[in-house]
Amino acid sequence: MRNFTSVNDLLSVSDKDISNAIDIMVKKALSYKADPFMDQSLGKNKRIGCLFLNPSMRTRLSTEIAASNLGMQSIIFNVGAEGWALEFEEEAIMSGTTVEHVKDAAPIFGKYFDIIAIRTFPSLKNKDDDYSELYIKQFIKYAGIPVVSLESATLHPLQSFTDIITIQEQLQKQVSASHKPKIVLTWAPHVKPLPQCVANSFSQWINAWGKADFVITHPEDYELSEEFTKGATITYNQDEALQNADFVYVKNWSTFKDYGKIYESDPKWMLNNKKISITNNARVMHCLPVRRNVELSDEILDGPNSIVTSQAGNRVWAAQAILAEILKNK
Ligand code: CP
């Protein structure tokens, strides 16, 4: 693996198919969970630069811990808050607010680091710009070293890899592990427009894995891009979707078609214990941070069905497995 920006980058780890590649990488991540320091020499004398154009808690800390477990040094650079404002457009006339072109900055990161990891967010103003993934593509083009996405304009692959690790880990704990799980991605209310990244990425990974009945439920007009959801059952009826669910993934996203809008904030979409009673005692997941009693109720987050804390804990093993795979191939 050279870069990691979506599930498709896993193809290089299996000569069979993407589903097999996911299973191989999940096994690898869980082996790091069992023995975090077994590959301490892999990252010796290597350095990762983690560039943040946006805030983060879990992604930043888990990536630093993963790098440290592999014996690798990490340097965090909050580009958005502390660095020069970067320009990403080719042939830009830089007479506005941007100070340094990515064409000049990225090769320098390439000299300082062995891997760079970068977090960007979408503007939510221009769909074509956001879905072109210009920021991460420009880093790949100009850095000359492997690039890892810590969340891009449209995808959050380390989060989704974590989510599949968490689902497989839960399935291994169940007596009836052999049954095909029903996984539901449900839209939840929020107070401001959020990116589609987590929902896009979760859909992309669950579809690529192909070992679940996958249902997406959201209000009308909240359809995600078919590029990621194709293969899933999509319904506007949340109660119908939740029936017999084994896992419920809760997430807000803004509209995709009429881009970046909030049309709906009906609290009836928020998951509570009554809704959980329709499920197969489903485990409830969320990538965090979460707005309590807006996106998810206290009774769910503080109750026995929530696995959000162990899910966030697994971010370390996902990052470690990906960094190890890149280091192995360097
Ligand atoms: N889930 C996630 O990416 O969390 P952070 O924004 O805190 O990194």
GROMACS .gro file of C-alpha atoms and ligand atoms in nm:
model
  338
    1MET     CA    1   0.000   0.000   0.000
    2ARG     CA    2   0.139   0.340  -0.099
    3ASN     CA    3  -0.136   0.584   0.004
    4PHE     CA    4  -0.447   0.539   0.216
    5THR     CA    5  -0.740   0.756   0.114
    6SER     CA    6  -1.025   0.505   0.072
    7VAL     CA    7  -1.114   0.137   0.102
    8ASN     CA    8  -0.982   0.086  -0.253
    9ASP     CA    9  -0.624   0.127  -0.127
   10LEU     CA   10  -0.663  -0.206   0.054
   11LEU     CA   11  -0.671  -0.392  -0.278
   12SER     CA   12  -0.292  -0.428  -0.268
   13VAL     CA   13  -0.308  -0.647   0.046
   14SER     CA   14  -0.503  -0.933  -0.115
   15ASP     CA   15  -0.479  -1.106  -0.449
   16LYS     CA   16  -0.842  -1.221  -0.402
   17ASP     CA   17  -1.078  -0.927  -0.355
   18ILE     CA   18  -1.152  -0.622  -0.146
   19SER     CA   19  -1.367  -0.811   0.106
   20ASN     CA   20  -1.079  -1.051   0.170
   21ALA     CA   21  -0.841  -0.756   0.199
   22ILE     CA   22  -1.065  -0.597   0.465
   23ASP     CA   23  -1.071  -0.922   0.663
   24ILE     CA   24  -0.690  -0.950   0.643
   25MET     CA   25  -0.648  -0.594   0.767
   26VAL     CA   26  -0.906  -0.640   1.047
   27LYS     CA   27  -0.709  -0.945   1.166
   28LYS     CA   28  -0.390  -0.742   1.157
   29ALA     CA   29  -0.549  -0.457   1.356
   30LEU     CA   30  -0.684  -0.698   1.618
   31SER     CA   31  -0.341  -0.860   1.647
   32TYR     CA   32  -0.199  -0.515   1.729
   33LYS     CA   33  -0.473  -0.474   1.988
   34ALA     CA   34  -0.359  -0.800   2.149
   35ASP     CA   35   0.011  -0.709   2.127
   36PRO     CA   36   0.061  -0.335   2.058
   37PHE     CA   37   0.441  -0.338   2.057
   38MET     CA   38   0.514  -0.643   1.842
   39ASP     CA   39   0.633  -0.429   1.549
   40GLN     CA   40   0.830  -0.168   1.745
   41SER     CA   41   1.121  -0.187   1.500
   42LEU     CA   42   0.908  -0.128   1.188
   43GLY     CA   43   0.900   0.249   1.232
   44LYS     CA   44   1.245   0.292   1.385
   45ASN     CA   45   1.414   0.612   1.260
   46LYS     CA   46   1.098   0.700   1.067
   47ARG     CA   47   0.883   1.009   1.110
   48ILE     CA   48   0.519   1.085   1.033
   49GLY     CA   49   0.392   1.441   0.992
   50CYS     CA   50   0.025   1.479   1.085
   51LEU     CA   51  -0.118   1.793   0.926
   52PHE     CA   52  -0.449   1.921   1.054
   53LEU     CA   53  -0.644   2.183   0.863
   54ASN     CA   54  -0.934   2.122   1.104
   55PRO     CA   55  -0.985   2.030   1.472
   56SER     CA   56  -0.958   1.671   1.598
   57MET     CA   57  -0.929   1.470   1.917
   58ARG     CA   58  -0.956   1.098   1.837
   59THR     CA   59  -0.786   1.103   1.498
   60ARG     CA   60  -0.493   1.305   1.623
   61LEU     CA   61  -0.433   1.108   1.943
   62SER     CA   62  -0.491   0.761   1.799
   63THR     CA   63  -0.256   0.827   1.507
   64GLU     CA   64   0.016   0.951   1.742
   65ILE     CA   65  -0.024   0.645   1.966
   66ALA     CA   66  -0.026   0.410   1.664
   67ALA     CA   67   0.295   0.565   1.532
   68SER     CA   68   0.459   0.542   1.874
   69ASN     CA   69   0.358   0.173   1.904
   70LEU     CA   70   0.547   0.114   1.577
   71GLY     CA   71   0.855   0.295   1.709
   72MET     CA   72   0.788   0.592   1.483
   73GLN     CA   73   0.816   0.960   1.573
   74SER     CA   74   0.514   1.179   1.502
   75ILE     CA   75   0.500   1.553   1.463
   76ILE     CA   76   0.167   1.730   1.469
   77PHE     CA   77   0.127   2.049   1.268
   78ASN     CA   78  -0.203   2.235   1.298
   79VAL     CA   79  -0.170   2.392   0.954
   80GLY     CA   80  -0.517   2.546   0.970
   81ALA     CA   81  -0.454   2.731   1.298
   82GLU     CA   82  -0.074   2.777   1.305
   83GLY     CA   83   0.063   2.748   0.952
   84TRP     CA   84   0.059   2.967   0.643
   85ALA     CA   85  -0.272   2.957   0.460
   86LEU     CA   86  -0.226   2.708   0.176
   87GLU     CA   87  -0.336   2.751  -0.186
   88PHE     CA   88  -0.440   2.433  -0.370
   89GLU     CA   89  -0.556   2.556  -0.714
   90GLU     CA   90  -0.314   2.513  -1.002
   91GLU     CA   91  -0.205   2.839  -1.168
   92ALA     CA   92  -0.368   3.045  -0.891
   93ILE     CA   93  -0.290   3.416  -0.882
   94MET     CA   94  -0.223   3.436  -0.510
   95SER     CA   95  -0.337   3.791  -0.444
   96GLY     CA   96  -0.597   3.685  -0.182
   97THR     CA   97  -0.563   3.527   0.161
   98THR     CA   98  -0.349   3.223   0.074
   99VAL     CA   99   0.024   3.262   0.139
  100GLU     CA  100   0.193   2.940   0.025
  101HIS     CA  101   0.111   2.701  -0.259
  102VAL     CA  102   0.082   2.331  -0.186
  103LYS     CA  103   0.322   2.282  -0.481
  104ASP     CA  104   0.590   2.454  -0.270
  105ALA     CA  105   0.493   2.326   0.075
  106ALA     CA  106   0.422   1.957   0.007
  107PRO     CA  107   0.770   1.867  -0.129
  108ILE     CA  108   0.917   2.017   0.191
  109PHE     CA  109   0.698   1.789   0.401
  110GLY     CA  110   0.834   1.516   0.173
  111LYS     CA  111   1.188   1.605   0.286
  112TYR     CA  112   1.102   1.622   0.656
  113PHE     CA  113   0.885   1.310   0.687
  114ASP     CA  114   0.856   0.948   0.569
  115ILE     CA  115   0.474   0.957   0.568
  116ILE     CA  116   0.235   1.249   0.585
  117ALA     CA  117  -0.116   1.224   0.717
  118ILE     CA  118  -0.363   1.501   0.652
  119ARG     CA  119  -0.707   1.607   0.771
  120THR     CA  120  -0.917   1.838   0.562
  121PHE     CA  121  -1.290   1.914   0.563
  122PRO     CA  122  -1.529   2.009   0.283
  123SER     CA  123  -1.647   2.366   0.238
  124LEU     CA  124  -2.005   2.236   0.200
  125LYS     CA  125  -2.054   2.527  -0.043
  126ASN     CA  126  -1.947   2.378  -0.374
  127LYS     CA  127  -2.016   2.008  -0.431
  128ASP     CA  128  -1.793   1.973  -0.735
  129ASP     CA  129  -1.497   2.128  -0.555
  130ASP     CA  130  -1.544   1.916  -0.244
  131TYR     CA  131  -1.602   1.592  -0.434
  132SER     CA  132  -1.293   1.655  -0.651
  133GLU     CA  133  -1.084   1.596  -0.334
  134LEU     CA  134  -0.837   1.857  -0.457
  135TYR     CA  135  -0.656   1.901  -0.123
  136ILE     CA  136  -0.559   1.540  -0.068
  137LYS     CA  137  -0.488   1.482  -0.440
  138GLN     CA  138  -0.251   1.780  -0.446
  139PHE     CA  139  -0.062   1.643  -0.147
  140ILE     CA  140  -0.030   1.305  -0.319
  141LYS     CA  141   0.088   1.477  -0.637
  142TYR     CA  142   0.352   1.699  -0.478
  143ALA     CA  143   0.473   1.537  -0.151
  144GLY     CA  144   0.660   1.245  -0.308
  145ILE     CA  145   0.595   1.029   0.001
  146PRO     CA  146   0.296   0.818   0.112
  147VAL     CA  147  -0.014   1.014   0.213
  148VAL     CA  148  -0.272   0.896   0.467
  149SER     CA  149  -0.615   1.054   0.491
  150LEU     CA  150  -0.713   1.155   0.842
  151GLU     CA  151  -1.052   1.254   0.690
  152SER     CA  152  -1.095   1.428   0.359
  153ALA     CA  153  -1.374   1.629   0.200
  154THR     CA  154  -1.582   1.320   0.121
  155LEU     CA  155  -1.441   1.021   0.313
  156HIS     CA  156  -1.310   0.918   0.656
  157PRO     CA  157  -1.137   0.586   0.582
  158LEU     CA  158  -0.956   0.537   0.916
  159GLN     CA  159  -1.291   0.583   1.092
  160SER     CA  160  -1.465   0.332   0.865
  161PHE     CA  161  -1.186   0.078   0.899
  162THR     CA  162  -1.223   0.119   1.278
  163ASP     CA  163  -1.598   0.066   1.243
  164ILE     CA  164  -1.553  -0.267   1.062
  165ILE     CA  165  -1.293  -0.377   1.318
  166THR     CA  166  -1.544  -0.295   1.594
  167ILE     CA  167  -1.828  -0.479   1.420
  168GLN     CA  168  -1.614  -0.789   1.359
  169GLU     CA  169  -1.488  -0.780   1.717
  170GLN     CA  170  -1.847  -0.769   1.845
  171LEU     CA  171  -1.949  -1.052   1.613
  172GLN     CA  172  -1.664  -1.267   1.743
  173LYS     CA  173  -1.807  -1.222   2.097
  174GLN     CA  174  -2.150  -1.346   1.993
  175VAL     CA  175  -2.252  -1.711   2.004
  176SER     CA  176  -2.443  -1.672   1.676
  177ALA     CA  177  -2.144  -1.516   1.503
  178SER     CA  178  -2.216  -1.709   1.187
  179HIS     CA  179  -2.539  -1.523   1.103
  180LYS     CA  180  -2.521  -1.242   0.850
  181PRO     CA  181  -2.550  -0.921   1.056
  182LYS     CA  182  -2.801  -0.651   0.976
  183ILE     CA  183  -2.627  -0.314   0.985
  184VAL     CA  184  -2.832   0.007   0.977
  185LEU     CA  185  -2.690   0.350   0.909
  186THR     CA  186  -2.940   0.605   1.038
  187TRP     CA  187  -2.943   0.979   0.987
  188ALA     CA  188  -2.981   1.180   1.309
  189PRO     CA  189  -3.071   1.544   1.372
  190HIS     CA  190  -2.805   1.812   1.423
  191VAL     CA  191  -2.793   2.188   1.468
  192LYS     CA  192  -2.555   2.267   1.183
  193PRO     CA  193  -2.471   2.127   0.840
  194LEU     CA  194  -2.214   1.847   0.868
  195PRO     CA  195  -2.012   1.675   0.593
  196GLN     CA  196  -2.125   1.348   0.434
  197CYS     CA  197  -1.776   1.196   0.485
  198VAL     CA  198  -1.848   0.951   0.766
  199ALA     CA  199  -2.173   0.826   0.611
  200ASN     CA  200  -2.017   0.801   0.261
  201SER     CA  201  -1.717   0.618   0.392
  202PHE     CA  202  -1.911   0.381   0.619
  203SER     CA  203  -2.136   0.292   0.324
  204GLN     CA  204  -1.838   0.241   0.096
  205TRP     CA  205  -1.666   0.004   0.343
  206ILE     CA  206  -1.975  -0.197   0.439
  207ASN     CA  207  -2.066  -0.242   0.071
  208ALA     CA  208  -1.708  -0.344  -0.013
  209TRP     CA  209  -1.703  -0.590   0.278
  210GLY     CA  210  -2.027  -0.740   0.148
  211LYS     CA  211  -2.094  -0.961   0.450
  212ALA     CA  212  -2.394  -0.777   0.598
  213ASP     CA  213  -2.752  -0.683   0.518
  214PHE     CA  214  -2.694  -0.311   0.489
  215VAL     CA  215  -2.980  -0.064   0.526
  216ILE     CA  216  -2.957   0.316   0.517
  217THR     CA  217  -3.240   0.526   0.656
  218HIS     CA  218  -3.278   0.902   0.636
  219PRO     CA  219  -3.545   1.166   0.575
  220GLU     CA  220  -3.646   1.250   0.217
  221ASP     CA  221  -3.388   1.461   0.029
  222TYR     CA  222  -3.096   1.334   0.237
  223GLU     CA  223  -2.984   1.078  -0.023
  224LEU     CA  224  -2.608   1.028  -0.023
  225SER     CA  225  -2.406   0.985  -0.340
  226GLU     CA  226  -2.488   0.655  -0.512
  227GLU     CA  227  -2.116   0.615  -0.571
  228PHE     CA  228  -2.096   0.502  -0.208
  229THR     CA  229  -2.443   0.367  -0.126
  230LYS     CA  230  -2.507   0.145  -0.429
  231GLY     CA  231  -2.592  -0.203  -0.302
  232ALA     CA  232  -2.757  -0.087   0.022
  233THR     CA  233  -3.132  -0.086   0.087
  234ILE     CA  234  -3.245   0.274   0.135
  235THR     CA  235  -3.564   0.372   0.316
  236TYR     CA  236  -3.723   0.687   0.464
  237ASN     CA  237  -3.892   0.471   0.729
  238GLN     CA  238  -3.657   0.451   1.027
  239ASP     CA  239  -3.874   0.209   1.227
  240GLU     CA  240  -3.886  -0.033   0.935
  241ALA     CA  241  -3.507  -0.007   0.895
  242LEU     CA  242  -3.438  -0.071   1.263
  243GLN     CA  243  -3.634  -0.396   1.278
  244ASN     CA  244  -3.400  -0.682   1.381
  245ALA     CA  245  -3.090  -0.467   1.336
  246ASP     CA  246  -2.771  -0.601   1.496
  247PHE     CA  247  -2.580  -0.274   1.463
  248VAL     CA  248  -2.712   0.080   1.437
  249TYR     CA  249  -2.467   0.344   1.320
  250VAL     CA  250  -2.593   0.691   1.404
  251LYS     CA  251  -2.471   0.995   1.212
  252ASN     CA  252  -2.594   1.329   1.088
  253TRP     CA  253  -2.511   1.455   0.742
  254SER     CA  254  -2.622   1.755   0.539
  255THR     CA  255  -2.794   1.723   0.203
  256PHE     CA  256  -2.594   1.598  -0.094
  257LYS     CA  257  -2.818   1.688  -0.391
  258ASP     CA  258  -2.898   2.048  -0.294
  259TYR     CA  259  -2.557   2.058  -0.141
  260GLY     CA  260  -2.472   2.124   0.224
  261LYS     CA  261  -2.819   2.216   0.352
  262ILE     CA  262  -3.030   2.124   0.656
  263TYR     CA  263  -3.393   2.053   0.556
  264GLU     CA  264  -3.495   1.846   0.853
  265SER     CA  265  -3.423   1.848   1.225
  266ASP     CA  266  -3.722   1.655   1.356
  267PRO     CA  267  -3.618   1.510   1.697
  268LYS     CA  268  -3.821   1.198   1.616
  269TRP     CA  269  -3.514   1.078   1.421
  270MET     CA  270  -3.306   1.065   1.743
  271LEU     CA  271  -3.245   0.710   1.866
  272ASN     CA  272  -3.387   0.621   2.210
  273ASN     CA  273  -3.457   0.302   2.406
  274LYS     CA  274  -3.806   0.266   2.254
  275LYS     CA  275  -3.654   0.255   1.906
  276ILE     CA  276  -3.384   0.013   2.019
  277SER     CA  277  -3.656  -0.227   2.138
  278ILE     CA  278  -3.746  -0.295   1.771
  279THR     CA  279  -3.389  -0.410   1.700
  280ASN     CA  280  -3.210  -0.734   1.775
  281ASN     CA  281  -3.068  -0.569   2.091
  282ALA     CA  282  -2.849  -0.371   1.853
  283ARG     CA  283  -2.506  -0.233   1.938
  284VAL     CA  284  -2.514   0.144   1.881
  285MET     CA  285  -2.220   0.314   1.712
  286HIS     CA  286  -2.121   0.674   1.648
  287CYS     CA  287  -1.787   0.816   1.533
  288LEU     CA  288  -1.794   1.098   1.794
  289PRO     CA  289  -1.799   1.381   1.882
  290VAL     CA  290  -2.174   1.358   1.943
  291ARG     CA  291  -2.428   1.622   2.045
  292ARG     CA  292  -2.609   1.459   2.336
  293ASN     CA  293  -2.989   1.469   2.323
  294VAL     CA  294  -2.977   1.611   1.972
  295GLU     CA  295  -2.807   1.336   1.771
  296LEU     CA  296  -2.821   1.063   2.036
  297SER     CA  297  -3.010   1.043   2.365
  298ASP     CA  298  -2.842   1.015   2.706
  299GLU     CA  299  -3.030   0.689   2.765
  300ILE     CA  300  -2.861   0.530   2.464
  301LEU     CA  301  -2.514   0.678   2.516
  302ASP     CA  302  -2.513   0.586   2.887
  303GLY     CA  303  -2.691   0.253   2.838
  304PRO     CA  304  -2.575  -0.103   2.771
  305ASN     CA  305  -2.621  -0.093   2.392
  306SER     CA  306  -2.370   0.184   2.326
  307ILE     CA  307  -2.025   0.074   2.212
  308VAL     CA  308  -1.903   0.421   2.116
  309THR     CA  309  -1.613   0.423   2.364
  310SER     CA  310  -1.466   0.090   2.255
  311GLN     CA  311  -1.526   0.196   1.894
  312ALA     CA  312  -1.317   0.512   1.953
  313GLY     CA  313  -1.054   0.300   2.133
  314ASN     CA  314  -1.017   0.090   1.818
  315ARG     CA  315  -0.904   0.396   1.623
  316VAL     CA  316  -0.550   0.317   1.746
  317TRP     CA  317  -0.546  -0.034   1.596
  318ALA     CA  318  -0.686   0.081   1.264
  319ALA     CA  319  -0.420   0.351   1.233
  320GLN     CA  320  -0.146   0.111   1.344
  321ALA     CA  321  -0.244  -0.154   1.086
  322ILE     CA  322  -0.248   0.103   0.804
  323LEU     CA  323   0.081   0.268   0.902
  324ALA     CA  324   0.247  -0.073   0.936
  325GLU     CA  325   0.126  -0.176   0.590
  326ILE     CA  326   0.267   0.143   0.437
  327LEU     CA  327   0.599   0.111   0.625
  328LYS     CA  328   0.632  -0.253   0.513
  329ASN     CA  329   0.610  -0.144   0.150
  330LYS     CA  330   0.836   0.161   0.171
  331CP      N1  331  -1.423   1.055   1.485
  331CP      C1  332  -1.328   1.149   1.467
  331CP      O1  333  -1.269   1.166   1.359
  331CP      O2  334  -1.301   1.221   1.581
  331CP      P1  335  -1.210   1.352   1.586
  331CP      O3  336  -1.278   1.455   1.500
  331CP      O4  337  -1.204   1.391   1.731
  331CP      O5  338  -1.076   1.318   1.531
   0.00000   0.00000   0.00000
